[in-house]
Amino acid sequence: MSTIERVEVFVASPGRTFVTLRITTSDGVTGLGDATLNGRELAVASYLRDHLAPLLIGRDPARIEDTWQYLYKGAYWRRGPVTMTAIAAVDTALWDIKGKTAGLPVYELLGGRSRDGVLVYSHASGTDVPSLLDDVERYLELGYKAVRAQAAVPDVDGTYGVRKGKVYEPAATDLPDEQPWDTEAYLGFAPTYLEAVRERFGFGFHLLHDVHHRLTPIEAARFGKSVEACRLFWMEDPTPAENQEAFRLIRQHTTTPIAVGEVFNSIWDVQHLITEQLIDYVRTTVVHAGGITHLRRIFDLAALYHVRTGSHGATDLSPVSMAAAVHLDLAVPNFGIQEHMGHPDEAAEVFRTGVTFADGMLHLSDEPGLGVEYDEKAAERFPYQRRYLPVARRLDGSVHDW
């Protein structure tokens, strides 16, 4: 019987910081998992090295479900982003090994294709309305059939969601960048630029918008109602989601679809939102929600309540996670859309992946497993760099609720 022989954790910053897990079996088969938790990467790396790795040595790599339950229940302290990200890395690596052992891509082990490709959206942004419109046009010319639109609020420096360089990278400073936020200015401005996008480009593509958790429930309801004529694919994270009942109030006032879930890490975090049909898209991810095994459970629950998938896919998901996400996206019946931001050029020196973009969709190669390789030597050229997401402050100086 094959057993797990070696467990290695790599931390590198090829354009952004990634934590990568590599499991090697006694048969010499390797599997990769992503363990990146933006801003808390070293906590997960330690959890894997110091706590999970000793538990895995000698175990049967084929027993994916049993290993998931063993790591989740055996810790006693369950859930939480650090635990679930570490478990996700192990789970994803074991699926990679199983696919390679079977000689099949992972999506075949999940039941095969439900679609030919995975519809994706990317991020258009601008420092003002004209530059946003130019950026939307650029993405449409690249072939995207769905585009998220964000513009900087006038006179509010550092508006979150607006790209400053070639690649949108919000985690860009050694310590958190403290940025001002003006809710009323945003509520007055955002609908105008979304209307401008529709006026210039029409309704022949999906238009998305991210609120970044920054509104109260009644403010979010007001915003959703004000943009109904724009026919958004969704408004994302309209309000902090810890109080899930708050989404009922939003539902009472607007028909704009709601997407939420990227900061959640278990089926119990989204259970109420899904079963009460308070959201339309669930945005949990492979890396932060316990891996392929647990994310599939979330998606299956969502399917029972007409909630579709819309997984987070920002640059804090390594190419390993993106590949795993696309394998799952191909297989599940209630797929909605996949976020796709791409990665810095440096990441391509460390990761080789079979995921390609064409005609507004992501496509997979038919390589066994996940179809991703990790170059350890290349990664050594990119030592760890600490990077944090910004912190929003209201105009009175207090930290924003989001």
mmCIF file of C-alpha atoms in Angstrom:
data_model
loop_
_atom_site.group_PDB
_atom_site.id
_atom_site.type_symbol
_atom_site.label_atom_id
_atom_site.label_comp_id
_atom_site.label_asym_id
_atom_site.label_seq_id
_atom_site.Cartn_x
_atom_site.Cartn_y
_atom_site.Cartn_z
ATOM 1 C CA MET A 1 0.000 0.000 0.000
ATOM 2 C CA SER A 2 1.238 3.464 -0.880
ATOM 3 C CA THR A 3 1.706 5.821 2.082
ATOM 4 C CA ILE A 4 2.498 9.490 2.594
ATOM 5 C CA GLU A 5 6.256 9.709 2.947
ATOM 6 C CA ARG A 6 7.109 13.421 2.851
ATOM 7 C CA VAL A 7 5.232 16.684 3.536
ATOM 8 C CA GLU A 8 6.902 19.958 2.489
ATOM 9 C CA VAL A 9 5.778 23.567 2.886
ATOM 10 C CA PHE A 10 7.140 26.349 0.669
ATOM 11 C CA VAL A 11 6.666 30.087 1.244
ATOM 12 C CA ALA A 12 7.654 32.376 -1.622
ATOM 13 C CA SER A 13 6.670 35.760 -3.034
ATOM 14 C CA PRO A 14 6.773 35.631 -6.864
ATOM 15 C CA GLY A 15 4.864 38.869 -7.352
ATOM 16 C CA ARG A 16 2.726 38.071 -4.319
ATOM 17 C CA THR A 17 3.092 35.670 -1.408
ATOM 18 C CA PHE A 18 1.997 32.043 -1.794
ATOM 19 C CA VAL A 19 2.204 29.116 0.612
ATOM 20 C CA THR A 20 2.448 25.829 -1.278
ATOM 21 C CA LEU A 21 2.168 22.323 0.146
ATOM 22 C CA ARG A 22 3.766 19.329 -1.568
ATOM 23 C CA ILE A 23 2.964 15.785 -0.462
ATOM 24 C CA THR A 24 5.063 12.872 -1.754
ATOM 25 C CA THR A 25 4.004 9.227 -1.495
ATOM 26 C CA SER A 26 6.149 6.142 -1.037
ATOM 27 C CA ASP A 27 5.496 5.437 -4.740
ATOM 28 C CA GLY A 28 7.073 8.772 -5.673
ATOM 29 C CA VAL A 29 3.808 10.478 -6.673
ATOM 30 C CA THR A 30 3.544 14.142 -5.665
ATOM 31 C CA GLY A 31 0.523 16.335 -5.057
ATOM 32 C CA LEU A 32 0.259 20.110 -4.661
ATOM 33 C CA GLY A 33 -2.013 22.187 -2.470
ATOM 34 C CA ASP A 34 -2.386 25.930 -1.971
ATOM 35 C CA ALA A 35 -2.243 27.139 1.662
ATOM 36 C CA THR A 36 -2.234 30.899 1.114
ATOM 37 C CA LEU A 37 -4.143 33.005 3.645
ATOM 38 C CA ASN A 38 -3.628 36.598 2.661
ATOM 39 C CA GLY A 39 -1.884 38.524 5.447
ATOM 40 C CA ARG A 40 -1.664 35.463 7.706
ATOM 41 C CA GLU A 41 0.407 33.186 5.480
ATOM 42 C CA LEU A 42 3.005 32.243 8.071
ATOM 43 C CA ALA A 43 0.341 31.115 10.533
ATOM 44 C CA VAL A 44 -0.878 28.514 8.022
ATOM 45 C CA ALA A 45 2.673 27.500 7.105
ATOM 46 C CA SER A 46 3.385 26.817 10.780
ATOM 47 C CA TYR A 47 0.089 24.972 11.242
ATOM 48 C CA LEU A 48 1.042 22.666 8.374
ATOM 49 C CA ARG A 49 4.681 22.126 9.342
ATOM 50 C CA ASP A 50 4.273 21.854 13.093
ATOM 51 C CA HIS A 51 0.855 20.248 13.503
ATOM 52 C CA LEU A 52 -0.441 18.516 10.365
ATOM 53 C CA ALA A 53 2.705 17.162 8.717
ATOM 54 C CA PRO A 54 3.486 14.751 11.597
ATOM 55 C CA LEU A 55 -0.098 13.438 11.434
ATOM 56 C CA LEU A 56 0.113 12.680 7.715
ATOM 57 C CA ILE A 57 3.303 10.630 7.545
ATOM 58 C CA GLY A 58 2.435 6.965 6.978
ATOM 59 C CA ARG A 59 -1.229 7.567 6.092
ATOM 60 C CA ASP A 60 -2.892 6.187 2.956
ATOM 61 C CA PRO A 61 -3.115 9.085 0.448
ATOM 62 C CA ALA A 62 -6.127 7.493 -1.225
ATOM 63 C CA ARG A 63 -8.316 7.989 1.864
ATOM 64 C CA ILE A 64 -9.179 11.611 1.140
ATOM 65 C CA GLU A 65 -12.494 11.790 2.997
ATOM 66 C CA ASP A 66 -11.120 9.959 6.020
ATOM 67 C CA THR A 67 -8.110 12.260 6.158
ATOM 68 C CA TRP A 68 -10.344 15.340 5.893
ATOM 69 C CA GLN A 69 -12.475 14.179 8.841
ATOM 70 C CA TYR A 70 -9.373 13.166 10.811
ATOM 71 C CA LEU A 71 -7.765 16.584 10.461
ATOM 72 C CA TYR A 72 -10.981 18.525 11.048
ATOM 73 C CA LYS A 73 -12.420 16.612 13.982
ATOM 74 C CA GLY A 74 -9.166 15.469 15.514
ATOM 75 C CA ALA A 75 -8.030 19.021 16.285
ATOM 76 C CA TYR A 76 -11.030 19.594 18.589
ATOM 77 C CA TRP A 77 -10.743 23.339 17.752
ATOM 78 C CA ARG A 78 -12.708 23.324 14.532
ATOM 79 C CA ARG A 79 -13.172 25.709 11.623
ATOM 80 C CA GLY A 80 -11.518 29.091 11.376
ATOM 81 C CA PRO A 81 -9.501 30.403 8.409
ATOM 82 C CA VAL A 82 -6.103 29.050 9.492
ATOM 83 C CA THR A 83 -7.355 25.520 10.174
ATOM 84 C CA MET A 84 -9.528 25.330 7.067
ATOM 85 C CA THR A 85 -6.827 26.729 4.788
ATOM 86 C CA ALA A 86 -4.345 24.153 6.072
ATOM 87 C CA ILE A 87 -6.860 21.322 5.624
ATOM 88 C CA ALA A 88 -7.647 22.658 2.145
ATOM 89 C CA ALA A 89 -4.004 22.390 1.132
ATOM 90 C CA VAL A 90 -3.803 18.761 2.267
ATOM 91 C CA ASP A 91 -7.116 17.878 0.637
ATOM 92 C CA THR A 92 -6.203 19.479 -2.687
ATOM 93 C CA ALA A 93 -2.800 17.762 -2.731
ATOM 94 C CA LEU A 94 -4.457 14.384 -2.107
ATOM 95 C CA TRP A 95 -6.881 14.938 -4.997
ATOM 96 C CA ASP A 96 -3.882 15.796 -7.178
ATOM 97 C CA ILE A 97 -2.212 12.523 -6.146
ATOM 98 C CA LYS A 98 -5.384 10.520 -6.750
ATOM 99 C CA GLY A 99 -5.735 11.949 -10.248
ATOM 100 C CA LYS A 100 -2.118 11.203 -11.097
ATOM 101 C CA THR A 101 -2.422 7.663 -9.716
ATOM 102 C CA ALA A 102 -5.577 7.054 -11.768
ATOM 103 C CA GLY A 103 -4.111 8.743 -14.857
ATOM 104 C CA LEU A 104 -7.101 11.119 -15.007
ATOM 105 C CA PRO A 105 -7.674 14.858 -14.532
ATOM 106 C CA VAL A 106 -9.388 15.616 -11.220
ATOM 107 C CA TYR A 107 -12.643 16.751 -12.855
ATOM 108 C CA GLU A 108 -13.115 13.222 -14.212
ATOM 109 C CA LEU A 109 -12.939 11.884 -10.653
ATOM 110 C CA LEU A 110 -15.630 14.405 -9.672
ATOM 111 C CA GLY A 111 -18.077 13.015 -12.222
ATOM 112 C CA GLY A 112 -16.759 14.431 -15.467
ATOM 113 C CA ARG A 113 -17.556 17.625 -17.319
ATOM 114 C CA SER A 114 -20.872 19.413 -16.916
ATOM 115 C CA ARG A 115 -19.733 22.100 -19.384
ATOM 116 C CA ASP A 116 -17.066 22.718 -22.004
ATOM 117 C CA GLY A 117 -15.447 25.718 -20.315
ATOM 118 C CA VAL A 118 -15.678 27.917 -17.233
ATOM 119 C CA LEU A 119 -17.159 31.398 -17.662
ATOM 120 C CA VAL A 120 -14.983 33.989 -15.917
ATOM 121 C CA TYR A 121 -14.985 37.671 -15.107
ATOM 122 C CA SER A 122 -12.087 40.009 -14.525
ATOM 123 C CA HIS A 123 -11.649 43.453 -12.968
ATOM 124 C CA ALA A 124 -11.963 46.719 -14.861
ATOM 125 C CA SER A 125 -11.257 49.866 -12.885
ATOM 126 C CA GLY A 126 -10.406 53.509 -13.284
ATOM 127 C CA THR A 127 -9.413 56.614 -11.396
ATOM 128 C CA ASP A 128 -12.446 58.309 -12.965
ATOM 129 C CA VAL A 129 -15.341 57.390 -15.258
ATOM 130 C CA PRO A 130 -13.506 57.851 -18.609
ATOM 131 C CA SER A 131 -10.582 55.662 -17.527
ATOM 132 C CA LEU A 132 -12.995 53.023 -16.202
ATOM 133 C CA LEU A 133 -14.842 52.951 -19.530
ATOM 134 C CA ASP A 134 -11.546 52.543 -21.382
ATOM 135 C CA ASP A 135 -10.636 49.639 -19.107
ATOM 136 C CA VAL A 136 -14.006 47.931 -19.606
ATOM 137 C CA GLU A 137 -13.462 48.236 -23.348
ATOM 138 C CA ARG A 138 -10.015 46.659 -22.987
ATOM 139 C CA TYR A 139 -11.435 43.595 -21.238
ATOM 140 C CA LEU A 140 -14.232 43.215 -23.749
ATOM 141 C CA GLU A 141 -11.660 43.332 -26.564
ATOM 142 C CA LEU A 142 -9.683 40.601 -24.755
ATOM 143 C CA GLY A 143 -12.751 38.393 -25.054
ATOM 144 C CA TYR A 144 -14.253 38.595 -21.571
ATOM 145 C CA LYS A 145 -18.008 38.104 -21.482
ATOM 146 C CA ALA A 146 -18.280 39.331 -17.897
ATOM 147 C CA VAL A 147 -16.532 42.334 -16.326
ATOM 148 C CA ARG A 148 -16.468 43.754 -12.811
ATOM 149 C CA ALA A 149 -16.457 47.573 -12.769
ATOM 150 C CA GLN A 150 -15.007 49.790 -10.007
ATOM 151 C CA ALA A 151 -14.022 53.470 -10.092
ATOM 152 C CA ALA A 152 -12.321 55.669 -7.526
ATOM 153 C CA VAL A 153 -14.751 57.811 -5.581
ATOM 154 C CA PRO A 154 -13.877 61.488 -6.228
ATOM 155 C CA ASP A 155 -11.924 63.108 -3.411
ATOM 156 C CA VAL A 156 -11.658 59.789 -1.509
ATOM 157 C CA ASP A 157 -7.995 58.761 -1.779
ATOM 158 C CA GLY A 158 -7.087 55.127 -2.320
ATOM 159 C CA THR A 159 -10.539 53.762 -3.150
ATOM 160 C CA TYR A 160 -10.332 49.980 -2.733
ATOM 161 C CA GLY A 161 -10.796 47.909 -5.880
ATOM 162 C CA VAL A 162 -9.027 50.283 -8.275
ATOM 163 C CA ARG A 163 -5.931 48.975 -10.022
ATOM 164 C CA LYS A 164 -2.767 51.021 -9.642
ATOM 165 C CA GLY A 165 -0.461 48.982 -11.877
ATOM 166 C CA LYS A 166 -0.482 46.297 -14.542
ATOM 167 C CA VAL A 167 -2.080 43.769 -12.169
ATOM 168 C CA TYR A 168 -4.657 44.678 -9.534
ATOM 169 C CA GLU A 169 -2.964 43.814 -6.249
ATOM 170 C CA PRO A 170 -4.668 45.119 -3.089
ATOM 171 C CA ALA A 171 -2.092 43.584 -0.716
ATOM 172 C CA ALA A 172 0.706 45.930 -1.671
ATOM 173 C CA THR A 173 2.255 47.329 1.507
ATOM 174 C CA ASP A 174 4.470 45.970 4.301
ATOM 175 C CA LEU A 175 1.983 47.282 6.872
ATOM 176 C CA PRO A 176 -1.728 47.901 6.212
ATOM 177 C CA ASP A 177 -2.409 51.017 4.138
ATOM 178 C CA GLU A 178 -5.037 53.005 6.043
ATOM 179 C CA GLN A 179 -7.474 54.438 3.517
ATOM 180 C CA PRO A 180 -10.367 56.890 3.982
ATOM 181 C CA TRP A 181 -13.937 55.927 3.158
ATOM 182 C CA ASP A 182 -17.057 58.059 2.547
ATOM 183 C CA THR A 183 -20.257 56.019 2.264
ATOM 184 C CA GLU A 184 -22.501 58.830 1.053
ATOM 185 C CA ALA A 185 -20.020 59.827 -1.649
ATOM 186 C CA TYR A 186 -19.848 56.210 -2.809
ATOM 187 C CA LEU A 187 -23.638 55.782 -2.859
ATOM 188 C CA GLY A 188 -23.986 58.901 -4.961
ATOM 189 C CA PHE A 189 -21.178 58.059 -7.384
ATOM 190 C CA ALA A 190 -21.134 54.294 -7.997
ATOM 191 C CA PRO A 191 -24.569 54.073 -9.697
ATOM 192 C CA THR A 192 -23.549 56.814 -12.138
ATOM 193 C CA TYR A 193 -20.502 54.975 -13.445
ATOM 194 C CA LEU A 194 -22.344 51.659 -13.682
ATOM 195 C CA GLU A 195 -25.016 53.445 -15.719
ATOM 196 C CA ALA A 196 -22.246 54.957 -17.893
ATOM 197 C CA VAL A 197 -20.865 51.472 -18.587
ATOM 198 C CA ARG A 198 -24.264 50.235 -19.743
ATOM 199 C CA GLU A 199 -24.897 53.381 -21.780
ATOM 200 C CA ARG A 200 -21.625 52.989 -23.685
ATOM 201 C CA PHE A 201 -21.414 49.204 -24.065
ATOM 202 C CA GLY A 202 -25.007 48.010 -23.752
ATOM 203 C CA PHE A 203 -26.269 44.781 -22.235
ATOM 204 C CA GLY A 204 -24.430 42.212 -24.344
ATOM 205 C CA PHE A 205 -22.139 41.178 -21.498
ATOM 206 C CA HIS A 206 -22.405 40.535 -17.756
ATOM 207 C CA LEU A 207 -21.649 43.505 -15.498
ATOM 208 C CA LEU A 208 -20.595 42.925 -11.876
ATOM 209 C CA HIS A 209 -19.770 45.236 -8.975
ATOM 210 C CA ASP A 210 -18.088 44.699 -5.595
ATOM 211 C CA VAL A 211 -19.250 46.711 -2.578
ATOM 212 C CA HIS A 212 -16.459 45.259 -0.393
ATOM 213 C CA HIS A 213 -18.683 44.809 2.698
ATOM 214 C CA ARG A 214 -18.801 48.586 3.235
ATOM 215 C CA LEU A 215 -22.540 49.288 3.582
ATOM 216 C CA THR A 216 -25.094 48.731 6.315
ATOM 217 C CA PRO A 217 -28.002 46.483 5.289
ATOM 218 C CA ILE A 218 -30.357 49.384 4.551
ATOM 219 C CA GLU A 219 -27.610 51.222 2.628
ATOM 220 C CA ALA A 220 -26.988 48.077 0.608
ATOM 221 C CA ALA A 221 -30.708 47.798 -0.086
ATOM 222 C CA ARG A 222 -30.731 51.408 -1.276
ATOM 223 C CA PHE A 223 -27.739 50.760 -3.525
ATOM 224 C CA GLY A 224 -29.195 47.560 -4.999
ATOM 225 C CA LYS A 225 -32.454 49.311 -5.825
ATOM 226 C CA SER A 226 -30.665 52.266 -7.408
ATOM 227 C CA VAL A 227 -28.794 50.031 -9.913
ATOM 228 C CA GLU A 228 -31.605 47.663 -10.902
ATOM 229 C CA ALA A 229 -31.824 49.242 -14.361
ATOM 230 C CA CYS A 230 -28.147 48.287 -14.923
ATOM 231 C CA ARG A 231 -29.121 44.596 -14.614
ATOM 232 C CA LEU A 232 -26.030 43.638 -12.640
ATOM 233 C CA PHE A 233 -24.977 40.003 -12.709
ATOM 234 C CA TRP A 234 -24.440 40.568 -8.984
ATOM 235 C CA MET A 235 -23.514 43.047 -6.287
ATOM 236 C CA GLU A 236 -20.802 41.410 -4.249
ATOM 237 C CA ASP A 237 -20.398 41.584 -0.466
ATOM 238 C CA PRO A 238 -22.939 44.369 0.047
ATOM 239 C CA THR A 239 -22.679 44.264 3.846
ATOM 240 C CA PRO A 240 -20.552 42.448 6.456
ATOM 241 C CA ALA A 241 -21.907 38.912 6.441
ATOM 242 C CA GLU A 242 -21.408 37.838 10.041
ATOM 243 C CA ASN A 243 -25.028 38.912 10.645
ATOM 244 C CA GLN A 244 -26.637 36.730 8.019
ATOM 245 C CA GLU A 245 -30.147 37.875 8.882
ATOM 246 C CA ALA A 246 -29.158 41.298 7.526
ATOM 247 C CA PHE A 247 -29.408 39.910 4.001
ATOM 248 C CA ARG A 248 -33.138 39.395 4.483
ATOM 249 C CA LEU A 249 -33.565 43.155 4.750
ATOM 250 C CA ILE A 250 -31.645 43.669 1.499
ATOM 251 C CA ARG A 251 -33.817 41.054 -0.218
ATOM 252 C CA GLN A 252 -36.969 42.919 0.817
ATOM 253 C CA HIS A 253 -35.947 46.046 -1.096
ATOM 254 C CA THR A 254 -34.129 45.016 -4.279
ATOM 255 C CA THR A 255 -34.025 42.381 -7.005
ATOM 256 C CA THR A 256 -30.328 42.971 -7.720
ATOM 257 C CA PRO A 257 -28.636 39.548 -7.263
ATOM 258 C CA ILE A 258 -26.368 39.137 -4.236
ATOM 259 C CA ALA A 259 -23.028 37.309 -4.031
ATOM 260 C CA VAL A 260 -21.146 36.657 -0.805
ATOM 261 C CA GLY A 261 -18.824 34.150 0.860
ATOM 262 C CA GLU A 262 -15.155 34.708 0.038
ATOM 263 C CA VAL A 263 -14.281 35.339 3.696
ATOM 264 C CA PHE A 264 -16.143 32.229 4.887
ATOM 265 C CA ASN A 265 -14.467 28.878 5.403
ATOM 266 C CA SER A 266 -17.127 26.255 6.079
ATOM 267 C CA ILE A 267 -20.563 25.047 5.101
ATOM 268 C CA TRP A 268 -21.854 26.203 8.492
ATOM 269 C CA ASP A 269 -20.846 29.793 7.730
ATOM 270 C CA VAL A 270 -23.120 29.897 4.677
ATOM 271 C CA GLN A 271 -25.829 27.441 5.725
ATOM 272 C CA HIS A 272 -28.398 30.090 6.695
ATOM 273 C CA LEU A 273 -27.634 32.308 3.710
ATOM 274 C CA ILE A 274 -28.197 29.377 1.355
ATOM 275 C CA THR A 275 -31.150 27.587 2.944
ATOM 276 C CA GLU A 276 -33.053 30.849 3.471
ATOM 277 C CA GLN A 277 -32.219 31.859 -0.135
ATOM 278 C CA LEU A 278 -30.784 35.177 1.023
ATOM 279 C CA ILE A 279 -28.055 35.096 -1.648
ATOM 280 C CA ASP A 280 -27.857 34.120 -5.311
ATOM 281 C CA TYR A 281 -24.167 33.198 -5.573
ATOM 282 C CA VAL A 282 -21.851 31.616 -2.992
ATOM 283 C CA ARG A 283 -18.218 32.752 -3.297
ATOM 284 C CA THR A 284 -16.379 30.311 -1.032
ATOM 285 C CA THR A 285 -13.081 29.027 -2.392
ATOM 286 C CA VAL A 286 -11.053 25.842 -2.564
ATOM 287 C CA VAL A 287 -8.177 27.275 -0.525
ATOM 288 C CA HIS A 288 -10.171 28.891 2.277
ATOM 289 C CA ALA A 289 -13.096 26.470 2.582
ATOM 290 C CA GLY A 290 -11.461 23.148 3.286
ATOM 291 C CA GLY A 291 -10.400 22.101 -0.201
ATOM 292 C CA ILE A 292 -12.210 20.316 -3.014
ATOM 293 C CA THR A 293 -13.939 17.882 -0.650
ATOM 294 C CA HIS A 294 -15.605 20.510 1.536
ATOM 295 C CA LEU A 295 -16.270 23.064 -1.205
ATOM 296 C CA ARG A 296 -18.133 20.384 -3.148
ATOM 297 C CA ARG A 297 -20.390 19.930 -0.104
ATOM 298 C CA ILE A 298 -21.125 23.660 -0.024
ATOM 299 C CA PHE A 299 -21.942 23.691 -3.723
ATOM 300 C CA ASP A 300 -24.206 20.645 -3.403
ATOM 301 C CA LEU A 301 -26.141 22.338 -0.606
ATOM 302 C CA ALA A 302 -26.394 25.508 -2.692
ATOM 303 C CA ALA A 303 -27.786 23.556 -5.654
ATOM 304 C CA LEU A 304 -30.788 22.462 -3.571
ATOM 305 C CA TYR A 305 -31.776 26.119 -3.075
ATOM 306 C CA HIS A 306 -31.110 27.543 -6.565
ATOM 307 C CA VAL A 307 -27.914 29.230 -5.410
ATOM 308 C CA ARG A 308 -25.109 29.147 -7.952
ATOM 309 C CA THR A 309 -21.344 29.186 -7.539
ATOM 310 C CA GLY A 310 -19.173 32.255 -8.013
ATOM 311 C CA SER A 311 -15.889 31.419 -6.353
ATOM 312 C CA HIS A 312 -13.386 34.036 -5.303
ATOM 313 C CA GLY A 313 -10.397 34.075 -7.639
ATOM 314 C CA ALA A 314 -8.226 37.041 -6.712
ATOM 315 C CA THR A 315 -4.437 37.047 -6.861
ATOM 316 C CA ASP A 316 -4.236 35.584 -3.351
ATOM 317 C CA LEU A 317 -5.232 32.230 -4.858
ATOM 318 C CA SER A 318 -2.148 30.591 -6.286
ATOM 319 C CA PRO A 319 -2.205 28.833 -9.673
ATOM 320 C CA VAL A 320 -2.698 25.596 -7.701
ATOM 321 C CA SER A 321 -5.973 26.881 -6.253
ATOM 322 C CA MET A 322 -7.118 28.306 -9.567
ATOM 323 C CA ALA A 323 -6.580 24.963 -11.278
ATOM 324 C CA ALA A 324 -8.439 23.144 -8.489
ATOM 325 C CA ALA A 325 -11.287 25.652 -8.750
ATOM 326 C CA VAL A 326 -11.627 25.132 -12.499
ATOM 327 C CA HIS A 327 -11.713 21.325 -12.077
ATOM 328 C CA LEU A 328 -14.599 21.729 -9.628
ATOM 329 C CA ASP A 329 -16.290 24.416 -11.744
ATOM 330 C CA LEU A 330 -16.312 22.052 -14.708
ATOM 331 C CA ALA A 331 -18.021 19.318 -12.737
ATOM 332 C CA VAL A 332 -20.705 20.902 -10.539
ATOM 333 C CA PRO A 333 -24.219 21.346 -11.995
ATOM 334 C CA ASN A 334 -24.920 24.741 -10.398
ATOM 335 C CA PHE A 335 -21.852 26.613 -11.633
ATOM 336 C CA GLY A 336 -22.396 30.340 -12.088
ATOM 337 C CA ILE A 337 -19.124 32.153 -12.787
ATOM 338 C CA GLN A 338 -15.474 32.142 -11.706
ATOM 339 C CA GLU A 339 -13.443 35.202 -10.753
ATOM 340 C CA HIS A 340 -10.220 35.364 -12.777
ATOM 341 C CA MET A 341 -7.608 38.056 -12.174
ATOM 342 C CA GLY A 342 -4.547 36.254 -13.437
ATOM 343 C CA HIS A 343 -1.192 36.330 -11.646
ATOM 344 C CA PRO A 344 1.977 38.432 -11.772
ATOM 345 C CA ASP A 345 4.487 37.465 -14.449
ATOM 346 C CA GLU A 346 6.874 36.192 -11.761
ATOM 347 C CA ALA A 347 4.357 33.527 -10.726
ATOM 348 C CA ALA A 348 4.730 31.863 -14.133
ATOM 349 C CA GLU A 349 8.391 31.234 -13.297
ATOM 350 C CA VAL A 350 7.392 29.188 -10.243
ATOM 351 C CA PHE A 351 4.120 27.548 -11.288
ATOM 352 C CA ARG A 352 3.316 25.793 -14.548
ATOM 353 C CA THR A 353 -0.381 25.251 -15.096
ATOM 354 C CA GLY A 354 -2.603 23.770 -17.782
ATOM 355 C CA VAL A 355 -5.314 26.418 -17.288
ATOM 356 C CA THR A 356 -5.763 28.655 -20.342
ATOM 357 C CA PHE A 357 -8.120 31.525 -21.225
ATOM 358 C CA ALA A 358 -10.042 31.720 -24.501
ATOM 359 C CA ASP A 359 -13.428 33.117 -25.598
ATOM 360 C CA GLY A 360 -14.310 34.419 -22.153
ATOM 361 C CA MET A 361 -13.734 31.057 -20.473
ATOM 362 C CA LEU A 362 -11.030 29.093 -18.720
ATOM 363 C CA HIS A 363 -10.089 25.706 -20.144
ATOM 364 C CA LEU A 364 -8.091 22.807 -18.727
ATOM 365 C CA SER A 365 -5.567 20.469 -20.220
ATOM 366 C CA ASP A 366 -6.274 16.772 -19.766
ATOM 367 C CA GLU A 367 -3.148 16.134 -17.706
ATOM 368 C CA PRO A 368 -3.623 13.741 -14.788
ATOM 369 C CA GLY A 369 -4.327 15.342 -11.425
ATOM 370 C CA LEU A 370 -4.567 19.120 -11.260
ATOM 371 C CA GLY A 371 -2.113 19.680 -14.095
ATOM 372 C CA VAL A 372 0.110 22.052 -12.073
ATOM 373 C CA GLU A 373 3.842 21.874 -11.381
ATOM 374 C CA TYR A 374 5.892 23.781 -8.789
ATOM 375 C CA ASP A 375 9.501 24.809 -9.418
ATOM 376 C CA GLU A 376 11.173 24.828 -6.018
ATOM 377 C CA LYS A 377 14.441 26.236 -7.354
ATOM 378 C CA ALA A 378 12.677 29.096 -9.126
ATOM 379 C CA ALA A 379 10.741 29.869 -5.951
ATOM 380 C CA GLU A 380 14.005 30.396 -4.059
ATOM 381 C CA ARG A 381 14.570 33.519 -6.159
ATOM 382 C CA PHE A 382 11.492 35.091 -4.577
ATOM 383 C CA PRO A 383 11.933 35.166 -0.783
ATOM 384 C CA TYR A 384 8.998 35.901 1.478
ATOM 385 C CA GLN A 385 7.792 39.506 1.631
ATOM 386 C CA ARG A 386 5.147 40.616 4.105
ATOM 387 C CA ARG A 387 2.146 42.273 2.437
ATOM 388 C CA TYR A 388 -1.176 43.354 3.904
ATOM 389 C CA LEU A 389 -4.578 44.412 2.618
ATOM 390 C CA PRO A 390 -5.584 48.023 3.329
ATOM 391 C CA VAL A 391 -7.704 49.051 6.299
ATOM 392 C CA ALA A 392 -10.608 51.435 5.686
ATOM 393 C CA ARG A 393 -11.326 54.315 8.040
ATOM 394 C CA ARG A 394 -14.385 56.541 8.088
ATOM 395 C CA LEU A 395 -13.901 60.268 7.701
ATOM 396 C CA ASP A 396 -14.059 60.631 11.496
ATOM 397 C CA GLY A 397 -10.989 58.366 11.796
ATOM 398 C CA SER A 398 -12.688 55.244 13.149
ATOM 399 C CA VAL A 399 -12.012 51.834 11.636
ATOM 400 C CA HIS A 400 -14.739 50.831 9.205
ATOM 401 C CA ASP A 401 -16.911 47.823 10.078
ATOM 402 C CA TRP A 402 -16.003 45.824 6.983
#
